[in-house]
Amino acid sequence: MCGIVGYIGNKDCVRFLVDGLKRVEYRGYDSAGILIYRKNTAEHFLVKNVGKIIELEKSISSNLSGNIGIAHTRWATHGEPNHKNSHPHVSNDGNIFLVHNGIIENYTSLKKKLEKTGFTFYSETDTEILVNLIQHYYKGDIEKAVKEALLDVKGTYGIGVFCLNEPDKLIAARLGSPLLIGIGKNENYFASDPSSVLKKTSEVVYMQDREIAVITKDSVVHKTLDDELLEKSIEKISFELTDIEKSGYDHFMLKEIFEQPKTITDSMRGRLLLEEGTTKLGGLNEHPEIYNSLINADKIYIVACGTSWHSALIGEYMLEEYAKIPVEVEYASEFRYRDPIITPKTVVIAISQSGETADTLAAIKEAKRKGAVVLGICNVVGSSISKETDAGVYLHAGPEIGVASTKAFTSQVIVLALITIDIARRKHLSFRQGYKIVKELKILPALVESILENSAVIKEIAKKFSSAKNFLYLGRGYNFPVALEGALKLKEISYIHAEGYPAAEMKHGPIALIDENMPVIFIAIKDTIYDKVITNIKEVKARNGVVISIASYGDEEIDLISDYVIKIPDTTNLLSPILTVIPLQLLAYYIAVEKGYNVDMPRNLAKSVTVE
Ligand code: M6R
């Protein structure tokens, strides 16, 4: 979604700001803008553009330079993407400039109040109201004015402010929308995402809710909105520049698919205890009381959205089968607005790659309000969800940039398996059973590698089906959520309509869709329900459907009844989604490329959805 970058120092910052915006392009946006201040001439320049950052670059004159600046990519919420709605926004008196991520919920009442005192509004945005509210309070001290304005605001924000009357400082503040300060030498930065500052520094201070920072080129002062001084620690960004570059791949999505042998290994690192036939998770063991609530829970809710919701469904199957705890998986957006029954022995697990998804954050807050212990499974270190939960586990999958989630999904499934095994082993699971699963986990990266080596077969199938209008994805048991995930991947990046269903459910309705134009993807590996899936395949074939099967090496029967077969290695039941999803990720990717789409930035989508 929206992105923010800011710079204050002695050097020319135009390139840094534009490159910083480019680093967050993948999050989704529809317009971009930049404000530059040149100290020696006391001039300022405001450039905005609808569309891609490349358009903004074209509008920036080659001799534009300056040593202070704020920049923004906007994903429209209030008002369509156009020049006047783009950020930075400027106050009526032309003195104050603002970039803003988030939503000001009480903007209508604030607008009325400001209109009564003579303010005029030129855009449809809530941000323009905030910048004028700051002007309303401005009496020569920008820090004070920002604080006063923010105390009036209901909603969420990550903001960067520049005031022409006080050009030696920038102000940053946050409530519910990520913001960090980058620490440099004789220069400092702020950004909504660490990748925007990483080229300059790996030392950052993560801002927390209701905090404000006054940033000059030589200092950063952190305070609460109530003016309490804060001592904040400097942290190291947990990834390297190569992690956020394509490294020779055509797209981030392809890079991330191919990274999975490594990211799966990273998610398991230090967490497997083969000799004891179990696993351990530092993030849970460090909080024994909270972890005991999970182990002894009589009900677990897992809340998540999108792909994370699909991994949650796999977690439900795992935890019920092995840990014997009843689990209910909820869309975070639904959980929040219905009245879930939370007893003293209910535990909520929130799953999120970004750790910033607004619906999931709201569900966590609702669960806490009702007294539940809430655990998080997140990828982004220091994210809002990781802070909001009582304890949790990081995926350690590294930054995921492709909008279509791939490596985060497989790491989420790994982490859910690790939690399941640890709990199950503390209860009734035998050493022998635990040992077998941990052994399978150890060889999983090599099995994923072997599927990736076969990607040419999938590319060929993709070519054949890129003009299909509809796809059906079918799977059973642990692989029903994988069918949902395969369909979501295809929809997101190729814009082809696709549905995922439990294979047996097909005959209760979707079977009506089947004809010779309908590719049906079956996950038909040799597991306990293999025979049932074979029956479902025959039902499709009997209606002239085109069957593409994801099947086990050595299965010859499937070759006879499928039109195309993608063979994968076997593993134990609860880990099979990690192998079956890989061909589906590749299939979606190659179909989208075949259709000529921008895989990393699919239309209308944002990488992290920070609005409800
Ligand atoms: O960051 P999160 O895991 O909380 O994001 C949840 C969904 O927005 C996300 O999985 C989305 O569905 C992806 N585009 C899926 O590829």
XYZ file of C-alpha atoms and ligand atoms in Angstrom:
628
model
C 0.000 0.000 0.000
C 1.241 3.557 0.548
C 4.953 4.139 1.083
C 6.867 6.951 2.795
C 10.511 8.027 2.570
C 12.224 11.086 4.039
C 15.764 12.518 4.113
C 17.557 15.312 5.965
C 21.284 15.996 5.562
C 23.800 17.841 3.401
C 23.759 15.671 0.298
C 21.435 15.804 -2.681
C 18.561 13.499 -1.785
C 16.442 13.335 -4.959
C 17.880 9.994 -6.121
C 17.687 8.491 -2.629
C 14.019 9.407 -2.280
C 13.028 8.117 -5.719
C 14.974 4.877 -5.184
C 13.427 4.558 -1.731
C 9.954 4.777 -3.286
C 10.933 2.189 -5.884
C 11.807 -0.237 -3.113
C 8.186 -0.163 -1.938
C 6.622 -0.196 -5.408
C 5.710 -3.854 -4.898
C 3.340 -2.893 -2.110
C 0.947 -1.407 -4.662
C 0.219 2.268 -5.413
C -1.413 4.451 -8.012
C 0.357 7.805 -7.719
C 3.573 9.218 -6.318
C 4.995 12.552 -5.213
C 8.065 14.236 -3.783
C 8.848 17.499 -1.974
C 12.442 18.742 -2.116
C 13.926 21.649 -0.149
C 17.222 23.250 -1.190
C 18.951 24.844 1.815
C 21.334 27.276 0.150
C 18.635 28.963 -1.934
C 15.719 28.285 0.484
C 13.691 27.025 -2.487
C 11.271 24.142 -2.486
C 9.920 21.971 -5.288
C 6.801 19.807 -5.274
C 6.404 17.150 -7.992
C 3.496 14.699 -8.183
C 2.335 12.184 -10.772
C -0.437 9.703 -11.302
C 0.774 6.240 -12.274
C 4.145 4.609 -11.883
C 7.244 6.080 -10.244
C 8.889 6.104 -13.645
C 6.324 8.791 -14.607
C 7.309 10.781 -11.534
C 10.969 10.468 -12.526
C 10.155 11.809 -15.992
C 8.496 14.861 -14.397
C 11.479 15.603 -12.156
C 13.770 18.011 -13.959
C 17.345 16.780 -14.305
C 18.717 19.768 -12.372
C 16.405 19.318 -9.391
C 18.458 18.937 -6.239
C 18.004 19.533 -2.544
C 19.093 18.276 0.848
C 15.788 17.736 2.624
C 12.834 15.858 1.222
C 9.752 13.778 1.798
C 8.263 11.368 -0.732
C 5.218 9.144 -1.020
C 3.467 6.462 -3.037
C -0.311 6.555 -2.648
C -2.837 3.705 -2.883
C -6.155 5.501 -3.185
C -8.632 5.237 -0.310
C -10.243 8.717 -0.137
C -10.648 10.030 -3.663
C -9.468 8.659 -6.989
C -5.812 8.588 -8.026
C -5.197 12.027 -9.486
C -2.763 14.917 -9.123
C -4.630 16.822 -6.440
C -5.170 13.739 -4.273
C -1.494 12.695 -4.432
C 0.911 13.412 -1.588
C 2.771 15.429 -0.326
C -0.164 17.613 0.674
C 0.364 21.252 1.535
C -1.363 23.457 4.094
C -3.481 26.427 2.956
C -0.716 28.876 3.902
C 1.834 26.880 1.862
C 4.071 26.433 4.923
C 3.589 22.797 5.904
C 3.944 19.618 3.786
C 2.705 16.202 4.782
C 3.011 12.602 3.602
C 0.623 10.180 5.277
C -0.093 6.447 5.342
C -3.261 5.257 7.058
C -6.762 6.625 7.426
C -8.094 9.546 9.461
C -11.507 8.237 10.477
C -12.929 11.459 11.920
C -11.904 13.528 8.907
C -15.441 14.747 8.197
C -15.859 16.387 11.602
C -12.318 17.812 11.486
C -13.017 19.191 8.016
C -16.194 20.930 9.183
C -14.341 22.431 12.132
C -11.545 23.734 9.885
C -13.951 25.046 7.243
C -15.640 27.140 9.928
C -12.293 28.796 10.658
C -11.742 29.631 6.989
C -9.785 26.677 5.600
C -10.387 25.556 2.020
C -9.870 22.044 0.701
C -8.779 21.223 -2.814
C -8.558 17.418 -2.684
C -10.822 14.611 -1.510
C -8.226 13.259 0.908
C -8.163 12.914 4.675
C -4.467 13.857 4.510
C -5.212 17.396 3.335
C -7.394 17.798 6.403
C -4.565 16.695 8.676
C -2.007 19.054 7.148
C -4.403 21.963 7.645
C -5.150 20.862 11.178
C -1.412 21.114 11.804
C -1.453 24.623 10.304
C -4.410 25.443 12.565
C -2.273 24.654 15.620
C 0.946 26.117 14.263
C 2.260 29.037 16.337
C 5.931 28.839 15.391
C 6.658 25.344 16.741
C 5.996 22.542 14.237
C 6.645 19.745 16.730
C 4.002 21.162 19.077
C 1.530 21.729 16.255
C 1.884 18.139 14.988
C 1.347 16.766 18.492
C -1.734 18.903 19.055
C -3.203 17.942 15.714
C -2.588 14.234 16.271
C -4.339 14.356 19.630
C -7.503 15.362 17.701
C -7.184 12.498 15.221
C -9.047 9.188 15.299
C -7.698 6.542 12.937
C -4.286 5.381 11.862
C -1.258 7.194 10.572
C 2.407 7.051 9.734
C 3.372 10.605 8.806
C 6.307 12.720 7.699
C 6.105 16.512 8.029
C 8.228 19.336 6.694
C 7.717 23.003 7.603
C 9.241 25.786 5.483
C 9.536 28.037 8.563
C 11.661 25.405 10.340
C 13.675 23.794 7.530
C 16.288 22.252 9.805
C 14.020 19.403 10.913
C 11.551 16.756 9.822
C 8.827 15.341 12.049
C 7.695 11.715 11.933
C 4.868 10.129 13.920
C 3.040 6.824 13.972
C -0.172 5.201 15.102
C -0.930 1.829 13.547
C 1.035 2.387 10.341
C 4.701 1.349 10.273
C 7.469 3.934 10.379
C 11.158 3.749 11.191
C 14.052 6.153 11.455
C 17.289 5.330 9.588
C 20.440 6.499 11.332
C 23.169 7.963 9.112
C 26.300 10.065 9.494
C 25.472 13.792 9.301
C 22.183 12.721 7.763
C 19.098 10.817 8.866
C 16.150 9.198 7.133
C 12.672 7.924 7.802
C 10.628 5.350 5.917
C 7.630 3.083 6.170
C 9.732 0.073 5.114
C 13.356 -0.741 6.005
C 14.142 -1.635 2.384
C 13.825 2.087 1.486
C 16.820 3.062 3.643
C 18.944 -0.102 3.446
C 21.228 1.251 0.721
C 22.246 4.056 3.118
C 22.131 2.362 6.508
C 21.254 -0.873 8.263
C 20.808 0.909 11.620
C 17.216 1.788 12.345
C 14.914 2.744 15.182
C 11.399 1.313 14.847
C 8.750 3.794 15.976
C 5.848 2.556 18.090
C 2.261 3.765 18.280
C 1.708 7.285 19.638
C 5.373 8.187 19.212
C 6.791 11.242 17.495
C 10.368 11.842 16.320
C 12.069 15.154 15.662
C 14.762 14.488 13.093
C 17.608 16.822 12.188
C 20.697 15.908 10.186
C 22.659 15.260 13.417
C 20.054 14.058 15.883
C 16.821 12.179 16.417
C 14.699 12.903 19.490
C 11.937 10.430 20.305
C 8.942 11.379 22.430
C 5.450 10.206 23.165
C 2.563 12.356 21.993
C 2.306 13.428 25.662
C 5.817 14.876 25.476
C 7.593 12.187 27.454
C 11.201 11.711 26.251
C 11.980 8.165 25.113
C 15.235 6.213 25.031
C 14.977 4.048 21.923
C 17.393 1.336 20.933
C 18.981 1.120 17.515
C 18.313 -2.171 15.724
C 19.957 -3.808 12.712
C 17.840 -4.476 9.641
C 17.597 -8.268 9.544
C 18.165 -8.696 5.790
C 20.666 -7.700 3.135
C 20.391 -5.747 -0.104
C 20.577 -8.973 -2.141
C 17.414 -10.161 -0.365
C 15.453 -7.280 -1.872
C 16.918 -7.484 -5.361
C 15.867 -9.765 -8.209
C 19.355 -11.311 -8.440
C 19.001 -12.265 -12.093
C 15.437 -13.597 -11.925
C 12.810 -12.049 -14.215
C 10.472 -11.417 -11.290
C 10.588 -11.371 -7.498
C 7.862 -14.005 -7.485
C 10.032 -16.440 -9.446
C 13.013 -15.677 -7.228
C 10.900 -16.314 -4.144
C 9.513 -19.589 -5.530
C 13.040 -20.793 -6.239
C 14.303 -19.592 -2.849
C 12.018 -21.993 -1.009
C 14.562 -24.757 -0.319
C 16.542 -22.085 1.549
C 13.629 -20.288 3.212
C 12.166 -23.585 4.434
C 15.580 -24.446 5.885
C 15.760 -21.003 7.532
C 12.303 -21.436 9.080
C 13.441 -24.727 10.652
C 16.947 -23.626 11.650
C 17.708 -24.464 15.294
C 14.140 -25.684 15.784
C 14.474 -29.437 15.035
C 15.470 -31.897 17.798
C 15.828 -35.140 15.843
C 17.364 -37.067 18.739
C 14.301 -36.291 20.833
C 11.873 -36.716 17.977
C 10.483 -33.235 18.508
C 10.893 -29.503 17.823
C 11.438 -26.338 19.848
C 10.426 -22.747 19.230
C 12.337 -20.066 21.128
C 9.591 -17.463 20.722
C 7.180 -19.732 22.621
C 9.544 -21.388 25.098
C 10.699 -17.966 26.307
C 7.124 -17.302 27.467
C 6.283 -20.534 29.350
C 3.048 -19.226 30.827
C 1.707 -18.136 27.459
C 2.910 -21.302 25.748
C 1.218 -23.394 28.467
C -2.049 -21.654 27.613
C -1.668 -22.939 24.058
C -0.648 -26.456 25.084
C -3.609 -26.699 27.455
C -6.094 -24.779 25.311
C -9.493 -26.355 24.804
C -10.100 -24.256 21.675
C -7.831 -22.462 19.216
C -8.987 -19.821 16.767
C -6.611 -19.096 13.913
C -7.246 -15.709 12.305
C -5.677 -14.602 9.034
C -6.402 -13.330 5.513
C -5.654 -14.556 1.991
C -2.769 -16.964 1.660
C -2.136 -16.845 5.410
C -5.726 -18.028 5.870
C -4.959 -21.002 3.645
C -1.950 -21.968 5.753
C -4.193 -21.559 8.807
C -6.549 -24.196 7.357
C -3.623 -26.593 7.041
C -2.743 -25.730 10.654
C -6.278 -26.701 11.660
C -5.868 -30.162 10.129
C -2.450 -30.563 11.803
C -3.371 -29.367 15.277
C -6.556 -31.404 15.409
C -4.953 -34.601 14.097
C -1.719 -34.492 16.083
C -2.155 -32.105 19.046
C -5.816 -33.070 19.516
C -6.963 -29.491 20.146
C -10.163 -28.270 18.465
C -9.360 -25.498 15.998
C -11.532 -22.996 14.156
C -10.066 -20.962 11.314
C -11.613 -17.534 10.765
C -11.173 -14.809 8.214
C -9.760 -12.036 10.419
C -12.293 -9.587 8.982
C -15.205 -11.835 10.035
C -13.820 -12.723 13.441
C -13.663 -9.089 14.383
C -17.288 -8.292 13.642
C -19.070 -11.386 14.903
C -19.140 -12.465 18.506
C -16.654 -15.324 18.850
C -16.900 -17.277 22.088
C -13.702 -16.766 24.035
C -13.404 -18.824 27.231
C -10.459 -18.691 29.669
C -8.993 -21.683 27.802
C -9.336 -20.217 24.296
C -6.149 -19.194 22.505
C -6.016 -17.161 19.305
C -3.221 -17.528 16.746
C -2.846 -14.751 14.171
C -0.928 -15.546 10.975
C 0.436 -12.790 8.743
C 3.382 -12.505 6.399
C 3.584 -8.723 6.612
C 2.456 -8.360 10.195
C 0.617 -5.206 9.103
C -2.692 -6.511 7.718
C -5.364 -4.227 9.178
C -8.073 -6.915 9.384
C -5.767 -9.290 11.248
C -4.602 -6.530 13.599
C -8.210 -5.626 14.361
C -9.047 -9.300 15.057
C -6.104 -9.516 17.474
C -7.308 -6.431 19.322
C -10.822 -7.861 19.532
C -9.501 -11.192 20.863
C -7.413 -9.382 23.488
C -10.378 -7.244 24.496
C -12.242 -10.481 25.188
C -9.361 -11.763 27.327
C -7.771 -14.312 24.971
C -4.086 -15.116 24.897
C -2.977 -14.189 21.364
C 0.029 -15.670 19.573
C 1.469 -14.452 16.284
C 3.105 -16.200 13.338
C 4.738 -13.428 11.296
C 7.475 -12.956 8.767
C 8.335 -9.279 9.198
C 10.419 -8.741 12.319
C 9.193 -5.871 14.493
C 5.901 -5.601 12.589
C 2.728 -4.299 14.252
C 1.274 -7.804 14.671
C 4.474 -9.123 16.227
C 4.272 -6.284 18.772
C 0.561 -6.609 19.405
C 0.592 -10.364 20.194
C 1.566 -11.874 23.565
C 4.253 -14.099 22.035
C 4.953 -15.682 18.696
C 7.150 -17.278 16.113
C 8.911 -15.611 13.201
C 9.054 -17.335 9.825
C 12.587 -16.124 8.974
C 11.706 -16.419 5.275
C 13.341 -13.069 4.437
C 11.551 -10.165 2.724
C 8.733 -11.279 0.416
C 8.339 -8.734 -2.364
C 6.175 -10.489 -4.974
C 2.582 -9.504 -4.250
C 1.537 -13.126 -4.687
C 2.724 -14.818 -1.531
C 4.788 -17.987 -2.095
C 7.716 -18.542 0.236
C 5.804 -17.105 3.203
C 3.117 -19.753 2.678
C 5.521 -22.700 2.815
C 7.261 -21.208 5.863
C 3.909 -20.682 7.600
C 3.082 -24.353 7.030
C 6.508 -25.316 8.407
C 6.033 -23.214 11.553
C 2.545 -24.638 12.098
C 3.999 -28.153 11.773
C 6.761 -27.324 14.264
C 4.247 -26.016 16.816
C 1.997 -29.041 16.253
C 4.795 -31.552 16.777
C 6.073 -29.858 19.934
C 2.593 -29.808 21.493
C 1.774 -33.327 20.336
C 5.049 -34.711 21.718
C 4.339 -33.127 25.103
C 1.021 -34.980 25.079
C 0.655 -38.373 23.473
C 2.694 -38.487 20.235
C 5.307 -41.254 20.502
C 9.023 -40.688 20.003
C 8.849 -42.958 16.951
C 6.096 -40.872 15.296
C 7.779 -37.580 16.201
C 11.154 -38.830 14.951
C 9.622 -39.845 11.619
C 8.109 -36.399 11.030
C 11.256 -34.511 12.077
C 13.286 -36.709 9.731
C 10.907 -35.839 6.894
C 11.219 -32.147 7.748
C 14.987 -32.397 7.413
C 14.832 -33.689 3.843
C 11.990 -31.412 2.760
C 14.232 -28.670 1.236
C 15.881 -31.258 -1.032
C 12.466 -32.544 -2.128
C 11.327 -28.999 -2.950
C 14.544 -28.532 -4.929
C 13.771 -31.638 -6.989
C 10.328 -30.245 -7.923
C 11.862 -26.915 -8.944
C 14.348 -28.744 -11.167
C 11.331 -30.030 -13.074
C 9.900 -26.572 -13.750
C 10.226 -26.966 -17.565
C 7.375 -29.524 -17.543
C 5.130 -27.054 -15.721
C 6.111 -24.240 -18.093
C 4.988 -26.374 -21.040
C 1.621 -27.108 -19.417
C 1.233 -23.397 -18.642
C 1.728 -22.551 -22.326
C -1.048 -24.951 -23.307
C -3.587 -23.528 -20.868
C -2.807 -19.801 -20.768
C -5.901 -18.975 -22.804
C -8.329 -20.949 -20.608
C -11.049 -18.792 -19.075
C -11.733 -20.832 -15.929
C -9.854 -23.333 -13.799
C -11.010 -25.690 -11.071
C -8.553 -26.788 -8.345
C -9.470 -29.857 -6.323
C -7.817 -31.530 -3.360
C -8.778 -33.382 -0.212
C -7.615 -33.396 3.404
C -4.356 -31.484 3.872
C -4.450 -30.642 0.188
C -7.862 -29.015 0.107
C -6.352 -25.711 1.374
C -3.618 -26.151 -1.259
C -6.361 -26.262 -3.928
C -7.643 -22.930 -2.562
C -4.122 -21.510 -2.592
C -3.429 -22.693 -6.154
C -6.639 -21.023 -7.349
C -5.812 -17.787 -5.498
C -2.331 -17.664 -7.061
C -3.788 -18.021 -10.546
C -6.517 -15.402 -9.987
C -4.114 -12.850 -8.507
C -1.543 -12.731 -11.240
C -3.161 -14.064 -14.417
C -6.693 -12.645 -13.852
C -8.148 -16.015 -14.846
C -11.171 -17.053 -12.850
C -10.289 -20.051 -10.677
C -12.071 -21.897 -7.889
C -10.654 -24.198 -5.253
C -12.863 -26.936 -3.784
C -12.602 -30.085 -1.699
C -12.509 -32.716 -4.471
C -15.573 -34.579 -3.198
C -17.578 -31.366 -3.020
C -17.287 -31.017 -6.802
C -20.251 -33.286 -7.409
C -22.413 -31.053 -5.231
C -22.369 -28.204 -7.738
C -19.149 -27.302 -9.619
C -19.446 -30.489 -11.697
C -22.031 -28.547 -13.735
C -19.181 -26.375 -15.054
C -17.138 -29.225 -16.433
C -16.724 -29.549 -20.181
C -13.871 -29.915 -22.642
C -12.795 -26.289 -22.036
C -12.427 -26.588 -18.294
C -8.954 -27.507 -16.986
C -9.334 -29.263 -13.644
C -6.250 -29.487 -11.450
C -6.268 -32.430 -9.078
C -3.912 -32.852 -6.164
C -3.816 -36.621 -6.251
C -0.808 -37.777 -4.269
C -0.554 -41.269 -2.780
C -2.042 -40.601 0.627
C -4.824 -42.216 2.620
C -7.566 -40.725 0.449
C -5.870 -41.332 -2.906
C -8.514 -43.830 -4.064
C -11.302 -41.348 -3.416
C -9.494 -38.688 -5.467
C -9.079 -41.160 -8.333
C -12.851 -41.627 -8.318
C -13.285 -37.837 -8.517
C -10.876 -37.679 -11.480
C -12.911 -40.311 -13.273
C -16.054 -38.264 -12.674
C -14.419 -35.309 -14.407
C -13.116 -37.405 -17.288
C -16.586 -38.871 -17.787
C -17.760 -35.314 -18.532
C -14.929 -34.522 -20.978
C -13.060 -32.328 -18.470
C -9.317 -31.782 -18.978
C -7.395 -33.197 -16.019
C -3.992 -31.996 -14.847
C -2.845 -34.095 -11.899
C -0.219 -33.376 -9.265
C 0.757 -36.946 -8.422
C 3.383 -39.049 -6.687
C 6.505 -40.386 -8.418
C 5.928 -43.998 -9.411
C 2.156 -43.669 -9.741
C 1.358 -45.126 -13.139
C -2.387 -45.466 -12.721
C -2.745 -41.692 -12.723
C -1.015 -41.422 -16.122
C -3.842 -43.428 -17.651
C -6.662 -41.229 -16.432
C -5.094 -37.720 -16.566
C -4.363 -35.546 -19.580
C -1.223 -34.082 -17.987
C 0.668 -35.230 -14.911
C 3.198 -33.358 -12.774
C 5.065 -35.854 -10.592
C 6.406 -34.913 -7.169
C 8.114 -36.854 -4.364
C 6.195 -38.217 -1.379
C 6.410 -37.078 2.204
C 4.379 -37.561 5.346
C 0.721 -36.380 5.205
C 0.936 -33.135 7.197
C 3.956 -31.898 5.226
C 2.576 -32.753 1.783
C 1.138 -29.220 1.174
C 4.701 -27.894 1.074
C 5.414 -30.109 -1.930
C 2.047 -29.979 -3.692
C 1.880 -26.174 -3.661
C 5.165 -25.697 -5.547
C 3.870 -26.850 -8.988
C 0.765 -24.699 -8.470
C 2.874 -21.607 -7.728
C 4.935 -22.277 -10.851
C 1.877 -22.945 -12.988
C 0.271 -19.621 -11.966
C 3.555 -17.804 -12.551
C 4.182 -19.234 -16.028
C 0.569 -18.690 -17.138
C 0.731 -15.024 -16.060
C 4.066 -14.530 -17.837
C 2.676 -16.223 -20.936
C -0.196 -13.733 -20.867
C 2.290 -10.871 -20.582
C 1.257 -9.588 -17.147
C 3.370 -7.843 -14.547
C 3.579 -10.708 -12.108
C 5.101 -8.744 -9.250
C 2.575 -5.924 -9.360
C -0.809 -7.368 -10.297
C -3.587 -4.854 -10.930
C -5.581 -3.541 -7.959
C -3.596 -5.551 -5.410
C -1.369 -4.336 -2.599
C 1.276 -6.425 -0.897
C 0.125 -5.565 2.563
C -3.451 -4.485 3.055
C -3.295 -1.881 5.792
C -6.899 -0.702 5.480
C -9.950 -2.603 6.691
O 0.634 -10.089 5.122
P -0.510 -11.037 5.311
O -0.085 -12.460 5.322
O -1.332 -10.720 6.522
O -1.417 -10.818 4.043
C -2.646 -11.474 3.902
C -3.165 -11.367 2.481
O -3.392 -10.032 2.150
C -2.196 -11.988 1.474
O -1.917 -13.325 1.773
C -2.767 -11.893 0.056
O -3.887 -12.704 -0.075
C -1.670 -12.267 -0.952
N -1.730 -11.375 -2.072
C -1.770 -13.672 -1.413
O -0.884 -13.982 -2.433
